[in-house]
């Protein structure tokens, strides 16, 4: 009764990703709000959450009012801040970090989405390889730098995801690949609406695992890989990209065509016909898990429309 409580809740977005009960979510948010609004000021509540989940807390009125009145937006880290994130914790435990290593780390991660987790991954590997309590730049280059660390992180995340969801991992990652100059794969920012988050609970589980490990970065309406090096440095993804090379442009075209079809009120004139439909059907036969619900509806309706036209043509021929 005479003390004060500091309650820190990290990753509050797990209220939506890990909790499946609406009543439990509401009770948790209300408990935090009551603690923070204690008239005697006995509690200070600090919560941290991903920006893309911020709006979802509007449904909990008491909590939302406190959140809106007291929020602090944390932006991406600058070079000087990244440097301090390396040097100061090391100095506190007597760990020496070579200046050239700090320069290399900052150069590699500055400006990247999810820079701090990428930096953390590389530093953990360097700490495990330390000699004489020193983190050396030579060890960093030998391990492949941030790129190598990212590849090893990606493979460990893939191994932790259940086998039955591996096809879903492949489908999500390939959606985040575009074509640059000379057909070289580049990072693509995909709308979240492409992923069927609300229709398929497995998508949310896979996406949460990828985002938690910072392999992907999720914005308010879009998703992209956190580091473009992932496209070239993760061997498994490289194999997927190579296997998908012939079909990548077709899949992106299906995505765009399905979106346009939906936005124009599902106008039949926007459906595939002829050679495009035949190619889409061939691809969809072997890659059905990679299509979202709207794209499946688009391909199915295109096929149905083509079959109706064929039947009409046959009837007309018989009459003639």
PDB file of C-alpha atoms in Angstrom:
ATOM      1  CA  UNK A   1       0.000   0.000   0.000  1.00  0.00           C
ATOM      2  CA  UNK A   2       2.928   2.367   0.639  1.00  0.00           C
ATOM      3  CA  UNK A   3       4.904   1.459  -2.487  1.00  0.00           C
ATOM      4  CA  UNK A   4       4.705   2.265  -6.176  1.00  0.00           C
ATOM      5  CA  UNK A   5       4.567  -0.241  -8.992  1.00  0.00           C
ATOM      6  CA  UNK A   6       6.304   0.089 -12.360  1.00  0.00           C
ATOM      7  CA  UNK A   7       4.643  -2.311 -14.782  1.00  0.00           C
ATOM      8  CA  UNK A   8       6.353  -2.715 -18.178  1.00  0.00           C
ATOM      9  CA  UNK A   9       4.577  -4.715 -20.891  1.00  0.00           C
ATOM     10  CA  UNK A  10       6.630  -5.413 -24.007  1.00  0.00           C
ATOM     11  CA  UNK A  11       5.178  -6.679 -27.314  1.00  0.00           C
ATOM     12  CA  UNK A  12       1.628  -5.754 -26.331  1.00  0.00           C
ATOM     13  CA  UNK A  13       0.566  -6.668 -29.886  1.00  0.00           C
ATOM     14  CA  UNK A  14       0.638 -10.293 -28.691  1.00  0.00           C
ATOM     15  CA  UNK A  15      -2.733  -9.510 -27.144  1.00  0.00           C
ATOM     16  CA  UNK A  16      -3.975 -10.050 -30.721  1.00  0.00           C
ATOM     17  CA  UNK A  17      -1.458 -12.573 -32.049  1.00  0.00           C
ATOM     18  CA  UNK A  18      -1.249 -14.950 -29.078  1.00  0.00           C
ATOM     19  CA  UNK A  19      -4.607 -14.474 -27.335  1.00  0.00           C
ATOM     20  CA  UNK A  20      -7.685 -15.962 -29.045  1.00  0.00           C
ATOM     21  CA  UNK A  21     -10.397 -14.793 -26.635  1.00  0.00           C
ATOM     22  CA  UNK A  22     -12.043 -11.378 -27.066  1.00  0.00           C
ATOM     23  CA  UNK A  23     -13.135 -11.417 -23.410  1.00  0.00           C
ATOM     24  CA  UNK A  24      -9.588 -12.122 -22.256  1.00  0.00           C
ATOM     25  CA  UNK A  25      -8.206  -9.282 -24.409  1.00  0.00           C
ATOM     26  CA  UNK A  26     -10.749  -6.845 -22.997  1.00  0.00           C
ATOM     27  CA  UNK A  27     -10.059  -7.926 -19.420  1.00  0.00           C
ATOM     28  CA  UNK A  28      -6.299  -7.497 -19.875  1.00  0.00           C
ATOM     29  CA  UNK A  29      -6.633  -4.032 -21.451  1.00  0.00           C
ATOM     30  CA  UNK A  30      -9.067  -2.951 -18.714  1.00  0.00           C
ATOM     31  CA  UNK A  31      -6.718  -4.180 -15.984  1.00  0.00           C
ATOM     32  CA  UNK A  32      -3.865  -2.103 -17.435  1.00  0.00           C
ATOM     33  CA  UNK A  33      -6.121   0.943 -17.727  1.00  0.00           C
ATOM     34  CA  UNK A  34      -7.295   0.618 -14.098  1.00  0.00           C
ATOM     35  CA  UNK A  35      -3.720   0.315 -12.877  1.00  0.00           C
ATOM     36  CA  UNK A  36      -2.580   3.366 -14.858  1.00  0.00           C
ATOM     37  CA  UNK A  37      -5.590   5.429 -13.747  1.00  0.00           C
ATOM     38  CA  UNK A  38      -5.208   4.632 -10.039  1.00  0.00           C
ATOM     39  CA  UNK A  39      -6.224   7.867  -8.268  1.00  0.00           C
ATOM     40  CA  UNK A  40      -3.425   7.510  -5.734  1.00  0.00           C
ATOM     41  CA  UNK A  41      -0.818   7.200  -8.476  1.00  0.00           C
ATOM     42  CA  UNK A  42       0.541   3.935  -7.117  1.00  0.00           C
ATOM     43  CA  UNK A  43       1.299   2.491 -10.556  1.00  0.00           C
ATOM     44  CA  UNK A  44       3.163   3.593 -13.658  1.00  0.00           C
ATOM     45  CA  UNK A  45       2.364   1.489 -16.730  1.00  0.00           C
ATOM     46  CA  UNK A  46       4.712   1.422 -19.734  1.00  0.00           C
ATOM     47  CA  UNK A  47       3.640  -0.533 -22.814  1.00  0.00           C
ATOM     48  CA  UNK A  48       5.487  -1.143 -26.086  1.00  0.00           C
ATOM     49  CA  UNK A  49       3.722  -2.264 -29.234  1.00  0.00           C
ATOM     50  CA  UNK A  50       4.290  -2.413 -32.970  1.00  0.00           C
ATOM     51  CA  UNK A  51       2.875   0.595 -34.804  1.00  0.00           C
ATOM     52  CA  UNK A  52       0.791  -1.555 -37.181  1.00  0.00           C
ATOM     53  CA  UNK A  53      -1.269  -2.786 -34.190  1.00  0.00           C
ATOM     54  CA  UNK A  54      -1.842   0.665 -32.684  1.00  0.00           C
ATOM     55  CA  UNK A  55      -5.275   1.201 -34.212  1.00  0.00           C
ATOM     56  CA  UNK A  56      -6.607  -2.140 -33.008  1.00  0.00           C
ATOM     57  CA  UNK A  57      -6.591  -0.857 -29.422  1.00  0.00           C
ATOM     58  CA  UNK A  58      -9.287   1.703 -30.271  1.00  0.00           C
ATOM     59  CA  UNK A  59     -11.866  -0.929 -29.295  1.00  0.00           C
ATOM     60  CA  UNK A  60     -10.869  -0.704 -25.619  1.00  0.00           C
ATOM     61  CA  UNK A  61     -12.043   2.776 -24.729  1.00  0.00           C
ATOM     62  CA  UNK A  62     -10.434   3.379 -21.322  1.00  0.00           C
ATOM     63  CA  UNK A  63      -7.119   1.940 -22.455  1.00  0.00           C
ATOM     64  CA  UNK A  64      -7.277   3.770 -25.822  1.00  0.00           C
ATOM     65  CA  UNK A  65      -7.774   7.146 -24.121  1.00  0.00           C
ATOM     66  CA  UNK A  66      -4.676   6.626 -21.973  1.00  0.00           C
ATOM     67  CA  UNK A  67      -2.679   5.341 -24.950  1.00  0.00           C
ATOM     68  CA  UNK A  68      -3.645   8.270 -27.166  1.00  0.00           C
ATOM     69  CA  UNK A  69      -2.833  10.854 -24.500  1.00  0.00           C
ATOM     70  CA  UNK A  70       0.553   9.439 -23.531  1.00  0.00           C
ATOM     71  CA  UNK A  71       2.104   7.764 -26.558  1.00  0.00           C
ATOM     72  CA  UNK A  72       5.703   8.154 -27.726  1.00  0.00           C
ATOM     73  CA  UNK A  73       6.461   7.309 -31.359  1.00  0.00           C
ATOM     74  CA  UNK A  74       9.852   5.611 -31.662  1.00  0.00           C
ATOM     75  CA  UNK A  75      11.417   6.143 -35.077  1.00  0.00           C
ATOM     76  CA  UNK A  76      14.255   4.297 -36.780  1.00  0.00           C
ATOM     77  CA  UNK A  77      17.715   4.571 -35.247  1.00  0.00           C
ATOM     78  CA  UNK A  78      20.324   6.953 -36.640  1.00  0.00           C
ATOM     79  CA  UNK A  79      23.983   6.053 -37.161  1.00  0.00           C
ATOM     80  CA  UNK A  80      25.084   7.626 -33.874  1.00  0.00           C
ATOM     81  CA  UNK A  81      22.381   5.716 -31.989  1.00  0.00           C
ATOM     82  CA  UNK A  82      23.339   2.424 -33.628  1.00  0.00           C
ATOM     83  CA  UNK A  83      26.954   3.068 -32.657  1.00  0.00           C
ATOM     84  CA  UNK A  84      25.941   3.657 -29.029  1.00  0.00           C
ATOM     85  CA  UNK A  85      23.851   0.461 -29.094  1.00  0.00           C
ATOM     86  CA  UNK A  86      27.039  -1.454 -29.887  1.00  0.00           C
ATOM     87  CA  UNK A  87      29.611   0.355 -27.766  1.00  0.00           C
ATOM     88  CA  UNK A  88      27.849   1.227 -24.505  1.00  0.00           C
ATOM     89  CA  UNK A  89      26.530  -2.239 -23.499  1.00  0.00           C
ATOM     90  CA  UNK A  90      29.920  -3.735 -24.416  1.00  0.00           C
ATOM     91  CA  UNK A  91      31.708  -1.151 -22.282  1.00  0.00           C
ATOM     92  CA  UNK A  92      29.499  -1.896 -19.279  1.00  0.00           C
ATOM     93  CA  UNK A  93      30.726  -5.500 -19.168  1.00  0.00           C
ATOM     94  CA  UNK A  94      34.338  -4.769 -20.111  1.00  0.00           C
ATOM     95  CA  UNK A  95      34.014  -6.114 -23.645  1.00  0.00           C
ATOM     96  CA  UNK A  96      36.263  -4.507 -26.253  1.00  0.00           C
ATOM     97  CA  UNK A  97      34.852  -3.853 -29.728  1.00  0.00           C
ATOM     98  CA  UNK A  98      37.296  -2.964 -32.495  1.00  0.00           C
ATOM     99  CA  UNK A  99      36.440   0.471 -33.981  1.00  0.00           C
ATOM    100  CA  UNK A 100      36.580  -0.962 -37.516  1.00  0.00           C
ATOM    101  CA  UNK A 101      33.928  -3.491 -36.514  1.00  0.00           C
ATOM    102  CA  UNK A 102      31.598  -0.776 -35.252  1.00  0.00           C
ATOM    103  CA  UNK A 103      32.020   1.124 -38.539  1.00  0.00           C
ATOM    104  CA  UNK A 104      31.264  -2.007 -40.568  1.00  0.00           C
ATOM    105  CA  UNK A 105      28.195  -2.904 -38.506  1.00  0.00           C
ATOM    106  CA  UNK A 106      26.707   0.579 -38.727  1.00  0.00           C
ATOM    107  CA  UNK A 107      27.358   0.825 -42.485  1.00  0.00           C
ATOM    108  CA  UNK A 108      25.638  -2.518 -43.073  1.00  0.00           C
ATOM    109  CA  UNK A 109      22.442  -1.899 -41.101  1.00  0.00           C
ATOM    110  CA  UNK A 110      21.851   1.868 -41.216  1.00  0.00           C
ATOM    111  CA  UNK A 111      18.646   2.702 -43.037  1.00  0.00           C
ATOM    112  CA  UNK A 112      17.424  -0.889 -43.163  1.00  0.00           C
ATOM    113  CA  UNK A 113      13.955  -1.786 -41.824  1.00  0.00           C
ATOM    114  CA  UNK A 114      14.423  -3.811 -38.638  1.00  0.00           C
ATOM    115  CA  UNK A 115      18.020  -2.565 -38.318  1.00  0.00           C
ATOM    116  CA  UNK A 116      18.336  -3.147 -34.565  1.00  0.00           C
ATOM    117  CA  UNK A 117      17.313  -6.845 -34.617  1.00  0.00           C
ATOM    118  CA  UNK A 118      19.663  -7.424 -37.579  1.00  0.00           C
ATOM    119  CA  UNK A 119      22.448  -5.762 -35.607  1.00  0.00           C
ATOM    120  CA  UNK A 120      21.570  -7.824 -32.544  1.00  0.00           C
ATOM    121  CA  UNK A 121      21.730 -11.058 -34.562  1.00  0.00           C
ATOM    122  CA  UNK A 122      25.195 -10.220 -35.901  1.00  0.00           C
ATOM    123  CA  UNK A 123      26.473  -9.152 -32.466  1.00  0.00           C
ATOM    124  CA  UNK A 124      25.276 -12.347 -30.818  1.00  0.00           C
ATOM    125  CA  UNK A 125      27.282 -14.398 -33.318  1.00  0.00           C
ATOM    126  CA  UNK A 126      30.328 -12.182 -32.768  1.00  0.00           C
ATOM    127  CA  UNK A 127      30.026 -12.518 -28.997  1.00  0.00           C
ATOM    128  CA  UNK A 128      29.950 -16.308 -29.352  1.00  0.00           C
ATOM    129  CA  UNK A 129      33.182 -16.103 -31.390  1.00  0.00           C
ATOM    130  CA  UNK A 130      34.953 -13.559 -29.154  1.00  0.00           C
ATOM    131  CA  UNK A 131      38.631 -13.984 -28.271  1.00  0.00           C
ATOM    132  CA  UNK A 132      40.337 -12.410 -25.276  1.00  0.00           C
ATOM    133  CA  UNK A 133      37.115 -10.558 -24.531  1.00  0.00           C
ATOM    134  CA  UNK A 134      37.315  -8.767 -27.895  1.00  0.00           C
ATOM    135  CA  UNK A 135      34.878  -8.584 -30.790  1.00  0.00           C
ATOM    136  CA  UNK A 136      37.002  -8.467 -33.953  1.00  0.00           C
ATOM    137  CA  UNK A 137      36.164  -7.221 -37.421  1.00  0.00           C
ATOM    138  CA  UNK A 138      38.003 -10.217 -38.917  1.00  0.00           C
ATOM    139  CA  UNK A 139      35.464 -12.587 -37.323  1.00  0.00           C
ATOM    140  CA  UNK A 140      32.666 -10.455 -38.741  1.00  0.00           C
ATOM    141  CA  UNK A 141      33.936 -10.764 -42.310  1.00  0.00           C
ATOM    142  CA  UNK A 142      34.667 -14.476 -41.871  1.00  0.00           C
ATOM    143  CA  UNK A 143      31.054 -15.118 -40.806  1.00  0.00           C
ATOM    144  CA  UNK A 144      29.659 -13.266 -43.819  1.00  0.00           C
ATOM    145  CA  UNK A 145      28.702 -10.104 -41.954  1.00  0.00           C
ATOM    146  CA  UNK A 146      25.073  -9.186 -41.434  1.00  0.00           C
ATOM    147  CA  UNK A 147      24.217 -11.086 -44.612  1.00  0.00           C
ATOM    148  CA  UNK A 148      25.492 -14.367 -43.200  1.00  0.00           C
ATOM    149  CA  UNK A 149      23.802 -13.774 -39.880  1.00  0.00           C
ATOM    150  CA  UNK A 150      20.516 -13.057 -41.625  1.00  0.00           C
ATOM    151  CA  UNK A 151      20.704 -16.299 -43.619  1.00  0.00           C
ATOM    152  CA  UNK A 152      21.353 -18.377 -40.514  1.00  0.00           C
ATOM    153  CA  UNK A 153      18.558 -16.604 -38.661  1.00  0.00           C
ATOM    154  CA  UNK A 154      16.137 -17.243 -41.540  1.00  0.00           C
ATOM    155  CA  UNK A 155      16.909 -20.944 -41.610  1.00  0.00           C
ATOM    156  CA  UNK A 156      16.461 -21.290 -37.848  1.00  0.00           C
ATOM    157  CA  UNK A 157      13.053 -19.550 -38.042  1.00  0.00           C
ATOM    158  CA  UNK A 158      11.998 -21.817 -40.924  1.00  0.00           C
ATOM    159  CA  UNK A 159      12.967 -24.897 -38.900  1.00  0.00           C
ATOM    160  CA  UNK A 160      10.856 -23.709 -35.938  1.00  0.00           C
ATOM    161  CA  UNK A 161       7.716 -23.365 -38.061  1.00  0.00           C
ATOM    162  CA  UNK A 162       5.594 -26.531 -38.285  1.00  0.00           C
ATOM    163  CA  UNK A 163       6.188 -28.611 -41.415  1.00  0.00           C
ATOM    164  CA  UNK A 164       2.579 -28.282 -42.564  1.00  0.00           C
ATOM    165  CA  UNK A 165       3.041 -24.490 -42.755  1.00  0.00           C
ATOM    166  CA  UNK A 166       6.271 -24.545 -44.795  1.00  0.00           C
ATOM    167  CA  UNK A 167       4.371 -24.130 -48.083  1.00  0.00           C
ATOM    168  CA  UNK A 168       2.774 -21.033 -46.585  1.00  0.00           C
ATOM    169  CA  UNK A 169       6.225 -19.638 -45.718  1.00  0.00           C
ATOM    170  CA  UNK A 170       7.280 -20.174 -49.320  1.00  0.00           C
ATOM    171  CA  UNK A 171       4.128 -18.504 -50.652  1.00  0.00           C
ATOM    172  CA  UNK A 172       4.508 -15.440 -48.402  1.00  0.00           C
ATOM    173  CA  UNK A 173       8.204 -14.967 -49.108  1.00  0.00           C
ATOM    174  CA  UNK A 174       7.752 -15.250 -52.886  1.00  0.00           C
ATOM    175  CA  UNK A 175       5.098 -12.531 -52.754  1.00  0.00           C
ATOM    176  CA  UNK A 176       7.789 -10.235 -51.356  1.00  0.00           C
ATOM    177  CA  UNK A 177      10.053 -10.704 -54.379  1.00  0.00           C
ATOM    178  CA  UNK A 178       9.924  -8.397 -57.405  1.00  0.00           C
ATOM    179  CA  UNK A 179      12.068  -8.045 -60.515  1.00  0.00           C
ATOM    180  CA  UNK A 180      14.771  -5.436 -60.863  1.00  0.00           C
ATOM    181  CA  UNK A 181      17.101  -4.686 -63.741  1.00  0.00           C
ATOM    182  CA  UNK A 182      17.956  -7.780 -65.740  1.00  0.00           C
ATOM    183  CA  UNK A 183      15.344  -9.862 -63.906  1.00  0.00           C
ATOM    184  CA  UNK A 184      17.406  -9.766 -60.700  1.00  0.00           C
ATOM    185  CA  UNK A 185      15.128 -10.299 -57.666  1.00  0.00           C
ATOM    186  CA  UNK A 186      14.472  -7.222 -55.559  1.00  0.00           C
ATOM    187  CA  UNK A 187      12.469  -6.480 -52.454  1.00  0.00           C
ATOM    188  CA  UNK A 188       8.752  -5.964 -53.131  1.00  0.00           C
ATOM    189  CA  UNK A 189       6.365  -4.234 -50.734  1.00  0.00           C
ATOM    190  CA  UNK A 190       3.142  -6.267 -50.790  1.00  0.00           C
ATOM    191  CA  UNK A 191      -0.242  -5.042 -49.513  1.00  0.00           C
ATOM    192  CA  UNK A 192      -1.349  -6.923 -46.407  1.00  0.00           C
ATOM    193  CA  UNK A 193      -4.651  -7.567 -48.153  1.00  0.00           C
ATOM    194  CA  UNK A 194      -2.898 -10.068 -50.432  1.00  0.00           C
ATOM    195  CA  UNK A 195      -2.188 -12.423 -47.543  1.00  0.00           C
ATOM    196  CA  UNK A 196      -5.702 -13.469 -46.410  1.00  0.00           C
ATOM    197  CA  UNK A 197      -4.838 -12.643 -42.805  1.00  0.00           C
ATOM    198  CA  UNK A 198      -8.436 -12.530 -41.653  1.00  0.00           C
ATOM    199  CA  UNK A 199      -9.518 -15.655 -43.527  1.00  0.00           C
ATOM    200  CA  UNK A 200      -6.624 -18.014 -42.797  1.00  0.00           C
ATOM    201  CA  UNK A 201      -5.378 -18.252 -39.175  1.00  0.00           C
ATOM    202  CA  UNK A 202      -2.245 -20.118 -40.316  1.00  0.00           C
ATOM    203  CA  UNK A 203      -1.143 -17.013 -42.233  1.00  0.00           C
ATOM    204  CA  UNK A 204      -1.226 -14.970 -39.024  1.00  0.00           C
ATOM    205  CA  UNK A 205       0.846 -17.605 -37.193  1.00  0.00           C
ATOM    206  CA  UNK A 206       3.503 -17.746 -39.923  1.00  0.00           C
ATOM    207  CA  UNK A 207       3.565 -13.987 -40.352  1.00  0.00           C
ATOM    208  CA  UNK A 208       3.973 -13.461 -36.617  1.00  0.00           C
ATOM    209  CA  UNK A 209       6.961 -15.839 -36.538  1.00  0.00           C
ATOM    210  CA  UNK A 210       8.608 -14.048 -39.482  1.00  0.00           C
ATOM    211  CA  UNK A 211       7.923 -10.596 -38.025  1.00  0.00           C
ATOM    212  CA  UNK A 212       9.017 -11.502 -34.505  1.00  0.00           C
ATOM    213  CA  UNK A 213      12.401 -12.582 -35.870  1.00  0.00           C
ATOM    214  CA  UNK A 214      12.460  -9.443 -38.054  1.00  0.00           C
ATOM    215  CA  UNK A 215      12.782 -11.365 -41.299  1.00  0.00           C
ATOM    216  CA  UNK A 216       9.881  -9.245 -42.518  1.00  0.00           C
ATOM    217  CA  UNK A 217       8.770  -5.746 -41.585  1.00  0.00           C
ATOM    218  CA  UNK A 218       5.043  -5.017 -41.336  1.00  0.00           C
ATOM    219  CA  UNK A 219       3.655  -1.543 -41.889  1.00  0.00           C
ATOM    220  CA  UNK A 220       0.113  -0.315 -41.445  1.00  0.00           C
ATOM    221  CA  UNK A 221      -0.991  -1.644 -44.831  1.00  0.00           C
ATOM    222  CA  UNK A 222       2.009  -3.490 -46.281  1.00  0.00           C
ATOM    223  CA  UNK A 223       4.738  -6.039 -45.670  1.00  0.00           C
ATOM    224  CA  UNK A 224       8.300  -6.373 -47.017  1.00  0.00           C
ATOM    225  CA  UNK A 225      11.479  -8.315 -46.255  1.00  0.00           C
ATOM    226  CA  UNK A 226      13.501  -6.582 -43.561  1.00  0.00           C
ATOM    227  CA  UNK A 227      16.799  -6.875 -45.411  1.00  0.00           C
ATOM    228  CA  UNK A 228      17.211  -7.213 -49.188  1.00  0.00           C
ATOM    229  CA  UNK A 229      20.255  -9.418 -48.527  1.00  0.00           C
ATOM    230  CA  UNK A 230      17.762 -12.119 -47.559  1.00  0.00           C
ATOM    231  CA  UNK A 231      16.846 -12.522 -51.244  1.00  0.00           C
ATOM    232  CA  UNK A 232      20.379 -13.475 -52.216  1.00  0.00           C
ATOM    233  CA  UNK A 233      21.942 -14.759 -48.990  1.00  0.00           C
ATOM    234  CA  UNK A 234      19.323 -17.254 -47.763  1.00  0.00           C
ATOM    235  CA  UNK A 235      19.984 -20.375 -49.890  1.00  0.00           C
ATOM    236  CA  UNK A 236      16.510 -21.837 -49.408  1.00  0.00           C
ATOM    237  CA  UNK A 237      14.825 -18.620 -50.557  1.00  0.00           C
ATOM    238  CA  UNK A 238      17.278 -18.426 -53.445  1.00  0.00           C
ATOM    239  CA  UNK A 239      16.147 -21.896 -54.572  1.00  0.00           C
ATOM    240  CA  UNK A 240      12.499 -20.855 -54.320  1.00  0.00           C
ATOM    241  CA  UNK A 241      13.183 -17.728 -56.364  1.00  0.00           C
ATOM    242  CA  UNK A 242      15.034 -19.734 -59.044  1.00  0.00           C
ATOM    243  CA  UNK A 243      12.228 -22.312 -59.235  1.00  0.00           C
ATOM    244  CA  UNK A 244       9.661 -19.530 -59.457  1.00  0.00           C
ATOM    245  CA  UNK A 245      11.507 -17.416 -62.037  1.00  0.00           C
ATOM    246  CA  UNK A 246       9.389 -18.503 -65.006  1.00  0.00           C
ATOM    247  CA  UNK A 247       6.129 -17.945 -63.160  1.00  0.00           C
ATOM    248  CA  UNK A 248       6.901 -14.845 -61.043  1.00  0.00           C
ATOM    249  CA  UNK A 249       5.663 -12.377 -63.612  1.00  0.00           C
ATOM    250  CA  UNK A 250       2.493 -14.424 -64.186  1.00  0.00           C
ATOM    251  CA  UNK A 251       1.727 -14.569 -60.445  1.00  0.00           C
ATOM    252  CA  UNK A 252       2.182 -10.820 -60.083  1.00  0.00           C
ATOM    253  CA  UNK A 253      -0.052 -10.284 -63.111  1.00  0.00           C
ATOM    254  CA  UNK A 254      -2.755 -12.505 -61.563  1.00  0.00           C
ATOM    255  CA  UNK A 255      -2.509 -10.476 -58.340  1.00  0.00           C
ATOM    256  CA  UNK A 256      -2.917  -7.174 -60.210  1.00  0.00           C
ATOM    257  CA  UNK A 257      -5.676  -8.485 -62.466  1.00  0.00           C
ATOM    258  CA  UNK A 258      -7.649  -9.951 -59.551  1.00  0.00           C
ATOM    259  CA  UNK A 259      -7.388  -6.681 -57.621  1.00  0.00           C
ATOM    260  CA  UNK A 260      -8.536  -4.647 -60.617  1.00  0.00           C
ATOM    261  CA  UNK A 261     -11.407  -7.103 -61.238  1.00  0.00           C
ATOM    262  CA  UNK A 262     -12.567  -6.709 -57.635  1.00  0.00           C
ATOM    263  CA  UNK A 263     -12.211  -2.907 -57.647  1.00  0.00           C
ATOM    264  CA  UNK A 264     -14.327  -2.607 -60.831  1.00  0.00           C
ATOM    265  CA  UNK A 265     -17.237  -4.509 -59.297  1.00  0.00           C
ATOM    266  CA  UNK A 266     -16.100  -7.889 -60.641  1.00  0.00           C
ATOM    267  CA  UNK A 267     -16.746  -6.897 -64.221  1.00  0.00           C
ATOM    268  CA  UNK A 268     -16.682  -9.971 -66.489  1.00  0.00           C
ATOM    269  CA  UNK A 269     -14.717  -8.041 -69.086  1.00  0.00           C
ATOM    270  CA  UNK A 270     -11.747  -8.022 -66.673  1.00  0.00           C
ATOM    271  CA  UNK A 271     -11.573 -11.836 -66.481  1.00  0.00           C
ATOM    272  CA  UNK A 272      -8.843 -13.872 -68.167  1.00  0.00           C
ATOM    273  CA  UNK A 273      -9.501 -15.540 -71.489  1.00  0.00           C
ATOM    274  CA  UNK A 274      -7.589 -17.540 -74.061  1.00  0.00           C
ATOM    275  CA  UNK A 275      -3.852 -17.981 -73.609  1.00  0.00           C
ATOM    276  CA  UNK A 276      -3.690 -15.985 -70.373  1.00  0.00           C
ATOM    277  CA  UNK A 277      -6.371 -18.155 -68.793  1.00  0.00           C
ATOM    278  CA  UNK A 278      -4.655 -21.340 -69.963  1.00  0.00           C
ATOM    279  CA  UNK A 279      -1.330 -20.201 -68.452  1.00  0.00           C
ATOM    280  CA  UNK A 280      -3.018 -19.177 -65.192  1.00  0.00           C
ATOM    281  CA  UNK A 281      -4.807 -22.526 -64.904  1.00  0.00           C
ATOM    282  CA  UNK A 282      -1.571 -24.437 -65.568  1.00  0.00           C
ATOM    283  CA  UNK A 283       0.245 -22.466 -62.880  1.00  0.00           C
ATOM    284  CA  UNK A 284      -2.607 -22.615 -60.350  1.00  0.00           C
ATOM    285  CA  UNK A 285      -2.827 -26.401 -60.670  1.00  0.00           C
ATOM    286  CA  UNK A 286       0.593 -26.782 -59.015  1.00  0.00           C
ATOM    287  CA  UNK A 287       0.662 -23.606 -56.898  1.00  0.00           C
ATOM    288  CA  UNK A 288      -2.814 -23.366 -55.370  1.00  0.00           C
ATOM    289  CA  UNK A 289      -1.496 -22.571 -51.826  1.00  0.00           C
ATOM    290  CA  UNK A 290       0.261 -19.482 -53.214  1.00  0.00           C
ATOM    291  CA  UNK A 291      -3.028 -17.869 -54.284  1.00  0.00           C
ATOM    292  CA  UNK A 292      -5.104 -15.872 -51.833  1.00  0.00           C
ATOM    293  CA  UNK A 293      -8.890 -16.164 -51.756  1.00  0.00           C
ATOM    294  CA  UNK A 294      -9.527 -13.259 -54.128  1.00  0.00           C
ATOM    295  CA  UNK A 295      -7.017 -14.625 -56.666  1.00  0.00           C
ATOM    296  CA  UNK A 296      -8.573 -18.104 -56.455  1.00  0.00           C
ATOM    297  CA  UNK A 297     -12.018 -16.577 -57.040  1.00  0.00           C
ATOM    298  CA  UNK A 298     -10.658 -14.634 -60.013  1.00  0.00           C
ATOM    299  CA  UNK A 299      -9.111 -17.720 -61.652  1.00  0.00           C
ATOM    300  CA  UNK A 300     -12.182 -19.861 -60.884  1.00  0.00           C
ATOM    301  CA  UNK A 301     -14.584 -17.263 -62.264  1.00  0.00           C
ATOM    302  CA  UNK A 302     -12.373 -16.808 -65.352  1.00  0.00           C
ATOM    303  CA  UNK A 303     -12.524 -20.543 -65.998  1.00  0.00           C
ATOM    304  CA  UNK A 304     -16.305 -20.638 -65.395  1.00  0.00           C
ATOM    305  CA  UNK A 305     -16.858 -17.689 -67.750  1.00  0.00           C
ATOM    306  CA  UNK A 306     -14.736 -19.365 -70.436  1.00  0.00           C
ATOM    307  CA  UNK A 307     -16.722 -22.594 -70.053  1.00  0.00           C
ATOM    308  CA  UNK A 308     -20.009 -20.674 -70.337  1.00  0.00           C
ATOM    309  CA  UNK A 309     -18.790 -18.972 -73.500  1.00  0.00           C
ATOM    310  CA  UNK A 310     -17.727 -22.339 -74.922  1.00  0.00           C
ATOM    311  CA  UNK A 311     -21.170 -23.838 -74.198  1.00  0.00           C
ATOM    312  CA  UNK A 312     -22.889 -20.863 -75.808  1.00  0.00           C
ATOM    313  CA  UNK A 313     -20.672 -21.212 -78.876  1.00  0.00           C
ATOM    314  CA  UNK A 314     -21.499 -24.933 -79.134  1.00  0.00           C
ATOM    315  CA  UNK A 315     -25.240 -24.246 -78.889  1.00  0.00           C
ATOM    316  CA  UNK A 316     -24.929 -21.564 -81.539  1.00  0.00           C
ATOM    317  CA  UNK A 317     -23.024 -23.953 -83.815  1.00  0.00           C
ATOM    318  CA  UNK A 318     -25.654 -26.649 -83.378  1.00  0.00           C
ATOM    319  CA  UNK A 319     -28.405 -24.179 -84.258  1.00  0.00           C
ATOM    320  CA  UNK A 320     -26.500 -23.103 -87.360  1.00  0.00           C
TER     321      UNK A 320
END
